[in-house]
Amino acid sequence: MARRTLARYLIEEQRDKGIITGDLKLLLEVVARACKAISITIGKGGLGGVLGEAGSDNIQGEAQKKLDVLSNEILLEANEWGGHLAAMASEEMDLPHLVPHRFPKGEYLLIFDPLDGSSNIDVNVSIGTIFSVLKCPEGADLSTQQAAEKAFLQPGRAQVAAGYAVYGPTTLLVLSVGDGVAVFTLDREQGQFVLTQENIRIPEESNEFAINMANQRFWEAPMQGHIANLLAGKQGPLGKDYNMRWVASMVADVHRIMTRGGTFMYPMDEKMRAKGGKLRLLYEANPMAYLIEQAGGGASTGRQRILDIVPDRLHQRVPVILGSRLEVERAVACHSA
Ligand code: P6P
């Protein structure tokens, strides 16, 4: 049987299962095409004059790379004319991007981190695009960019779809519309995403964890305790040896977990406390938490299920512990002891 393309998978989710609408199918196909364009742009590297700094900062006060700005523009241009969106929001833009008046508006909100892991761009390590889809609330005030922010402030459990592209040895699109997690591999000859895995299930147990150990002295005591337990190995309270990975690209670390289990942790630390943490809720933690839960894993701040958090601002940050369900439960247990 011929391999199922993304287009066929989405038609089956819409027509045969009634899980998504035609507009959501269109939105996801447009996002996939934008990720393909980003993959091609990144792939040029130094040959395309796209490496290095853009000479500007984003709202996070982080220096933007040329590819951050380019990827953001690719996603905006791909999505604003289709009539499926009410507005968009991005890590790279202070305020939401309204659909220009010359185009029809749709019922969905798209939020994205156009290129996550920017610190890895210039050293040729896997990076990715993360996206989240919400329904625009009835009667939302989209008259100004400032007013539109409110429409995005929904808990992650309200997402109707989420996914990421990982630009690595192969370009993958990992997607869920609430019917499990599917993985599509970009067939560069045909220029289309082809289904290569579906109904991903993350192993409940694992012996691999991902964290930036350089921040250890800044962690809260519960996280200090949990990591000490992991490092104690077989002789410790968890009775098994662990291995560690840290790519410093959330998409790459999460995809490893999707593939073979493990936990990813970016806990609260004292130098980040004023900002609320390192990772952003709406376009990093929420889409990844949605995917991880769809694959049978867990996603918590240590004290609360990530998907239950009601955001109070667009670029809100949260601590993140996600991955293999029982491993996440062990980390969370340290926070309530
Ligand atoms: P650190 C990338 O900038 C990012 O937002 C995530 O993709 C990644 O997990 C994290 O930050 C890396 O943080 O402190 O190790 O550079």
Short mmCIF file of C-alpha atoms and ligand atoms in Angstrom, two decimals:
data_model
loop_
_atom_site.label_atom_id
_atom_site.label_comp_id
_atom_site.label_asym_id
_atom_site.label_seq_id
_atom_site.Cartn_x
_atom_site.Cartn_y
_atom_site.Cartn_z
CA MET A 1 0.00 0.00 0.00
CA ALA A 2 1.31 3.45 -0.92
CA ARG A 3 2.59 5.43 2.06
CA ARG A 4 0.08 7.91 3.48
CA THR A 5 0.99 11.54 2.99
CA LEU A 6 0.15 14.30 5.46
CA ALA A 7 -2.65 15.39 3.13
CA ARG A 8 -4.22 11.92 3.20
CA TYR A 9 -3.80 11.60 6.99
CA LEU A 10 -5.56 14.94 7.51
CA ILE A 11 -8.37 14.06 5.08
CA GLU A 12 -8.93 10.82 7.02
CA GLU A 13 -8.98 12.74 10.34
CA GLN A 14 -11.50 15.15 8.81
CA ARG A 15 -13.73 13.08 6.48
CA ASP A 16 -13.55 9.57 8.00
CA LYS A 17 -13.23 10.42 11.69
CA GLY A 18 -14.73 13.88 11.90
CA ILE A 19 -12.02 14.92 14.33
CA ILE A 20 -10.95 18.09 12.51
CA THR A 21 -12.68 20.68 10.32
CA GLY A 22 -11.75 21.54 6.75
CA ASP A 23 -10.30 24.85 7.93
CA LEU A 24 -8.07 23.12 10.52
CA LYS A 25 -6.92 20.68 7.82
CA LEU A 26 -6.03 23.68 5.60
CA LEU A 27 -4.23 25.39 8.50
CA LEU A 28 -2.10 22.33 9.27
CA GLU A 29 -1.22 21.82 5.59
CA VAL A 30 -0.16 25.49 5.34
CA VAL A 31 1.98 25.19 8.50
CA ALA A 32 3.58 22.01 7.11
CA ARG A 33 4.42 23.79 3.84
CA ALA A 34 5.93 26.67 5.83
CA CYS A 35 8.06 24.18 7.82
CA LYS A 36 9.24 22.69 4.52
CA ALA A 37 10.26 26.19 3.35
CA ILE A 38 12.06 26.80 6.67
CA SER A 39 13.86 23.46 6.30
CA ILE A 40 15.07 24.44 2.83
CA THR A 41 16.18 27.90 4.03
CA ILE A 42 18.08 26.45 7.01
CA GLY A 43 19.66 23.81 4.79
CA LYS A 44 21.45 26.50 2.80
CA GLY A 45 23.43 27.47 5.94
CA GLY A 46 26.47 29.59 5.16
CA LEU A 47 25.78 29.24 1.42
CA GLY A 48 22.52 31.16 1.78
CA GLY A 49 23.88 34.06 3.83
CA VAL A 50 21.31 33.19 6.50
CA LEU A 51 23.58 32.46 9.48
CA GLY A 52 24.51 34.85 12.27
CA GLU A 53 22.72 37.61 14.11
CA ALA A 54 19.85 39.66 12.69
CA GLY A 55 21.01 42.72 14.63
CA SER A 56 17.72 42.95 16.60
CA ASP A 57 16.32 41.59 19.90
CA ASN A 58 12.97 39.89 20.56
CA ILE A 59 10.65 40.67 23.48
CA GLN A 60 12.61 38.17 25.55
CA GLY A 61 15.59 40.49 25.14
CA GLU A 62 17.32 37.69 23.21
CA ALA A 63 19.44 38.58 20.17
CA GLN A 64 17.55 37.36 17.12
CA LYS A 65 19.32 35.22 14.55
CA LYS A 66 18.66 35.94 10.87
CA LEU A 67 16.94 32.55 10.67
CA ASP A 68 14.63 33.40 13.61
CA VAL A 69 13.36 36.43 11.68
CA LEU A 70 13.21 34.59 8.33
CA SER A 71 11.32 31.63 9.83
CA ASN A 72 8.85 33.97 11.50
CA GLU A 73 8.22 35.77 8.19
CA ILE A 74 7.74 32.46 6.36
CA LEU A 75 5.05 31.39 8.85
CA LEU A 76 3.29 34.78 8.79
CA GLU A 77 3.24 35.04 4.99
CA ALA A 78 2.10 31.44 4.55
CA ASN A 79 -0.83 31.78 6.95
CA GLU A 80 -2.30 35.27 6.70
CA TRP A 81 -4.20 34.96 3.37
CA GLY A 82 -5.87 31.53 3.77
CA GLY A 83 -9.00 32.63 5.62
CA HIS A 84 -8.54 29.98 8.33
CA LEU A 85 -6.99 32.22 10.99
CA ALA A 86 -8.24 35.01 13.24
CA ALA A 87 -4.73 35.99 14.41
CA MET A 88 -1.22 34.67 15.05
CA ALA A 89 1.31 35.06 17.86
CA SER A 90 5.01 34.26 17.93
CA GLU A 91 8.00 34.25 20.24
CA GLU A 92 9.55 36.76 17.83
CA MET A 93 6.75 39.34 18.06
CA ASP A 94 5.79 41.39 21.13
CA LEU A 95 2.10 41.47 20.17
CA PRO A 96 -0.23 39.25 18.13
CA HIS A 97 -0.20 39.59 14.34
CA LEU A 98 -3.69 40.41 13.07
CA VAL A 99 -4.92 39.04 9.73
CA PRO A 100 -4.80 42.02 7.32
CA HIS A 101 -8.25 43.46 6.50
CA ARG A 102 -7.84 42.50 2.82
CA PHE A 103 -8.00 38.82 3.79
CA PRO A 104 -10.94 36.87 5.30
CA LYS A 105 -10.65 35.82 8.97
CA GLY A 106 -11.16 32.25 10.22
CA GLU A 107 -11.88 30.63 13.57
CA TYR A 108 -8.39 29.55 14.61
CA LEU A 109 -5.47 31.11 16.46
CA LEU A 110 -1.94 29.97 15.59
CA ILE A 111 0.91 30.42 18.07
CA PHE A 112 4.47 29.45 17.28
CA ASP A 113 8.12 29.52 18.12
CA PRO A 114 9.32 29.77 14.53
CA LEU A 115 12.81 28.52 15.22
CA ASP A 116 13.50 27.02 18.63
CA GLY A 117 17.06 26.29 19.67
CA SER A 118 18.57 29.28 17.92
CA SER A 119 21.79 28.97 19.92
CA ASN A 120 22.38 25.80 17.89
CA ILE A 121 21.86 27.26 14.41
CA ASP A 122 25.46 28.36 13.83
CA VAL A 123 26.90 25.08 15.13
CA ASN A 124 24.73 22.89 12.89
CA VAL A 125 22.83 21.10 15.66
CA SER A 126 19.15 20.14 15.21
CA ILE A 127 16.64 22.97 15.71
CA GLY A 128 12.90 23.14 15.20
CA THR A 129 9.59 24.92 14.82
CA ILE A 130 6.93 24.51 17.52
CA PHE A 131 3.27 25.40 16.92
CA SER A 132 -0.02 25.36 18.80
CA VAL A 133 -3.59 25.83 17.51
CA LEU A 134 -6.51 27.22 19.54
CA LYS A 135 -10.07 28.15 18.61
CA CYS A 136 -10.61 31.91 18.64
CA PRO A 137 -13.24 32.64 21.36
CA GLU A 138 -16.63 33.81 20.04
CA GLY A 139 -16.80 37.60 20.05
CA ALA A 140 -13.09 38.03 20.77
CA ASP A 141 -11.93 41.64 20.42
CA LEU A 142 -9.42 41.58 17.55
CA SER A 143 -9.69 45.32 16.84
CA THR A 144 -6.12 46.00 17.91
CA GLN A 145 -3.00 43.91 18.53
CA GLN A 146 -3.16 44.81 22.22
CA ALA A 147 -6.82 43.75 22.50
CA ALA A 148 -6.19 40.52 20.58
CA GLU A 149 -3.76 39.20 23.22
CA LYS A 150 -6.68 38.22 25.46
CA ALA A 151 -7.99 35.71 22.89
CA PHE A 152 -4.75 33.70 23.21
CA LEU A 153 -4.85 33.42 27.02
CA GLN A 154 -6.43 29.95 27.11
CA PRO A 155 -5.18 26.91 29.07
CA GLY A 156 -3.19 24.36 27.03
CA ARG A 157 -5.97 21.77 27.41
CA ALA A 158 -7.99 23.97 25.00
CA GLN A 159 -5.56 23.29 22.12
CA VAL A 160 -7.17 21.63 19.08
CA ALA A 161 -3.81 20.70 17.53
CA ALA A 162 -0.11 21.06 18.22
CA GLY A 163 3.11 19.95 16.61
CA TYR A 164 6.73 20.54 15.90
CA ALA A 165 9.11 20.21 13.00
CA VAL A 166 12.63 19.06 13.79
CA TYR A 167 15.30 20.08 11.29
CA GLY A 168 17.87 17.34 11.81
CA PRO A 169 19.45 14.64 9.63
CA THR A 170 15.91 14.32 8.33
CA THR A 171 13.15 16.90 8.59
CA LEU A 172 10.24 15.51 10.61
CA LEU A 173 6.79 16.89 11.34
CA VAL A 174 5.33 15.54 14.60
CA LEU A 175 1.65 16.34 14.97
CA SER A 176 -1.45 15.63 17.03
CA VAL A 177 -5.05 16.74 16.43
CA GLY A 178 -6.16 14.99 19.61
CA ASP A 179 -6.14 11.52 18.05
CA GLY A 180 -2.67 10.37 19.10
CA VAL A 181 0.72 11.51 17.79
CA ALA A 182 1.80 10.97 14.18
CA VAL A 183 5.29 11.46 12.68
CA PHE A 184 5.82 12.53 9.06
CA THR A 185 9.18 12.47 7.29
CA LEU A 186 9.89 15.05 4.58
CA ASP A 187 10.44 13.27 1.27
CA ARG A 188 12.74 15.81 -0.35
CA GLU A 189 12.38 14.35 -3.85
CA GLN A 190 8.57 14.54 -3.78
CA GLY A 191 8.56 17.65 -1.56
CA GLN A 192 5.91 16.20 0.75
CA PHE A 193 5.57 14.90 4.31
CA VAL A 194 5.00 11.13 4.43
CA LEU A 195 3.60 9.27 7.47
CA THR A 196 6.37 7.15 9.02
CA GLN A 197 4.97 6.54 12.54
CA GLU A 198 1.58 6.93 14.23
CA ASN A 199 0.04 6.38 17.69
CA ILE A 200 3.38 7.06 19.40
CA ARG A 201 3.50 5.68 22.97
CA ILE A 202 6.23 6.98 25.26
CA PRO A 203 7.65 4.25 27.57
CA GLU A 204 6.39 4.90 31.13
CA GLU A 205 9.81 4.10 32.61
CA SER A 206 13.17 5.36 31.38
CA ASN A 207 16.77 5.73 32.48
CA GLU A 208 17.52 8.92 30.55
CA PHE A 209 17.01 12.52 31.66
CA ALA A 210 17.71 15.88 30.06
CA ILE A 211 18.56 18.99 32.08
CA ASN A 212 21.13 21.80 31.97
CA MET A 213 23.24 20.79 34.99
CA ALA A 214 25.11 24.12 34.90
CA ASN A 215 22.07 25.64 36.62
CA GLN A 216 22.12 23.19 39.56
CA ARG A 217 23.08 25.74 42.24
CA PHE A 218 20.06 27.88 41.24
CA TRP A 219 17.40 25.14 41.50
CA GLU A 220 14.79 24.89 44.25
CA ALA A 221 15.46 22.22 46.89
CA PRO A 222 12.92 19.68 45.51
CA MET A 223 14.65 19.64 42.12
CA GLN A 224 18.08 19.44 43.82
CA GLY A 225 16.76 16.39 45.66
CA HIS A 226 15.27 14.76 42.59
CA ILE A 227 18.40 15.17 40.46
CA ALA A 228 20.52 13.87 43.35
CA ASN A 229 18.33 10.73 43.34
CA LEU A 230 18.85 10.29 39.60
CA LEU A 231 22.62 10.75 39.94
CA ALA A 232 22.75 8.28 42.88
CA GLY A 233 21.90 5.53 40.37
CA LYS A 234 21.48 1.89 41.43
CA GLN A 235 22.66 2.58 44.99
CA GLY A 236 20.18 5.45 45.31
CA PRO A 237 16.46 5.47 46.18
CA LEU A 238 15.41 4.94 42.54
CA GLY A 239 17.49 1.74 42.30
CA LYS A 240 18.69 2.21 38.74
CA ASP A 241 21.47 3.98 36.86
CA TYR A 242 20.52 6.93 34.66
CA ASN A 243 22.13 8.49 31.59
CA MET A 244 21.97 12.21 30.70
CA ARG A 245 21.45 14.10 27.47
CA TRP A 246 21.16 17.88 26.85
CA VAL A 247 20.94 19.16 23.26
CA ALA A 248 19.81 22.69 24.29
CA SER A 249 17.17 22.47 21.55
CA MET A 250 13.87 21.64 23.21
CA VAL A 251 12.53 20.14 19.97
CA ALA A 252 15.49 17.74 19.68
CA ASP A 253 15.32 16.72 23.35
CA VAL A 254 11.54 16.23 23.21
CA HIS A 255 11.76 14.23 19.99
CA ARG A 256 14.28 11.87 21.60
CA ILE A 257 11.77 11.38 24.42
CA MET A 258 8.94 10.81 21.92
CA THR A 259 11.13 8.17 20.29
CA ARG A 260 12.62 6.28 23.28
CA GLY A 261 11.29 7.82 26.50
CA GLY A 262 13.06 9.89 29.16
CA THR A 263 12.40 13.19 30.91
CA PHE A 264 13.12 16.77 29.92
CA MET A 265 13.42 19.30 32.73
CA TYR A 266 13.87 23.06 32.71
CA PRO A 267 12.98 23.77 36.35
CA MET A 268 12.52 27.09 38.07
CA ASP A 269 15.89 28.59 38.98
CA GLU A 270 16.74 31.65 41.07
CA LYS A 271 18.23 33.60 38.14
CA MET A 272 15.03 33.05 36.13
CA ARG A 273 12.50 33.43 38.98
CA ALA A 274 11.66 37.06 38.20
CA LYS A 275 10.76 36.04 34.63
CA GLY A 276 8.79 32.95 35.74
CA GLY A 277 11.20 30.41 34.29
CA LYS A 278 13.05 29.80 31.03
CA LEU A 279 10.51 28.24 28.66
CA ARG A 280 7.48 30.00 27.31
CA LEU A 281 4.06 28.58 28.11
CA LEU A 282 2.02 29.31 24.98
CA TYR A 283 4.46 28.24 22.26
CA GLU A 284 6.91 25.87 23.96
CA ALA A 285 5.48 24.23 27.10
CA ASN A 286 1.82 23.93 26.00
CA PRO A 287 2.30 22.37 22.54
CA MET A 288 4.97 20.00 23.84
CA ALA A 289 2.83 19.08 26.88
CA TYR A 290 -0.15 18.40 24.58
CA LEU A 291 1.94 16.08 22.38
CA ILE A 292 3.58 14.31 25.33
CA GLU A 293 0.20 13.65 26.97
CA GLN A 294 -1.25 12.46 23.65
CA ALA A 295 1.63 9.94 23.60
CA GLY A 296 0.90 8.74 27.17
CA GLY A 297 3.50 10.85 28.97
CA GLY A 298 3.24 13.50 31.70
CA ALA A 299 3.90 17.27 31.71
CA SER A 300 4.06 19.35 34.89
CA THR A 301 5.63 22.47 36.34
CA GLY A 302 6.45 20.28 39.36
CA ARG A 303 3.42 21.66 41.15
CA GLN A 304 0.73 21.81 38.42
CA ARG A 305 -0.25 20.05 35.18
CA ILE A 306 1.05 22.37 32.44
CA LEU A 307 -2.12 22.07 30.34
CA ASP A 308 -4.25 23.37 33.23
CA ILE A 309 -2.38 26.68 33.60
CA VAL A 310 -4.54 29.68 32.65
CA PRO A 311 -2.09 32.15 31.09
CA ASP A 312 -2.15 35.79 32.16
CA ARG A 313 0.16 37.06 29.41
CA LEU A 314 1.26 36.07 25.93
CA HIS A 315 4.96 35.46 26.69
CA GLN A 316 4.46 33.92 30.12
CA ARG A 317 7.18 31.48 31.21
CA VAL A 318 6.86 28.31 33.29
CA PRO A 319 9.07 25.56 34.75
CA VAL A 320 8.82 22.36 32.68
CA ILE A 321 9.13 18.67 33.62
CA LEU A 322 7.84 16.36 30.87
CA GLY A 323 8.28 12.88 29.44
CA SER A 324 7.88 9.28 30.65
CA ARG A 325 4.85 9.23 32.93
CA LEU A 326 6.35 7.44 35.93
CA GLU A 327 9.60 9.43 35.73
CA VAL A 328 7.65 12.71 35.72
CA GLU A 329 5.60 11.46 38.70
CA ARG A 330 8.86 10.85 40.60
CA ALA A 331 10.01 14.42 39.92
CA VAL A 332 6.60 15.85 40.89
CA ALA A 333 6.55 13.74 44.10
CA CYS A 334 9.73 15.54 45.23
CA HIS A 335 7.82 18.84 44.97
CA SER A 336 5.03 17.73 47.29
CA ALA A 337 7.14 15.87 49.85
P1 P6P B 1 20.02 26.64 27.90
C1 P6P B 1 16.44 27.26 23.23
O1 P6P B 1 16.88 28.58 23.34
C2 P6P B 1 15.55 26.96 24.42
O2 P6P B 1 14.48 27.84 24.45
C3 P6P B 1 15.07 25.51 24.35
O3 P6P B 1 14.93 25.06 23.05
C4 P6P B 1 16.16 24.76 25.08
O4 P6P B 1 15.69 23.57 25.71
C5 P6P B 1 16.65 25.76 26.12
O5 P6P B 1 16.31 27.06 25.63
C6 P6P B 1 18.14 25.68 26.31
O6 P6P B 1 18.45 26.49 27.43
O7 P6P B 1 19.91 27.37 29.21
O8 P6P B 1 20.55 25.24 28.04
O9 P6P B 1 20.69 27.41 26.79
#
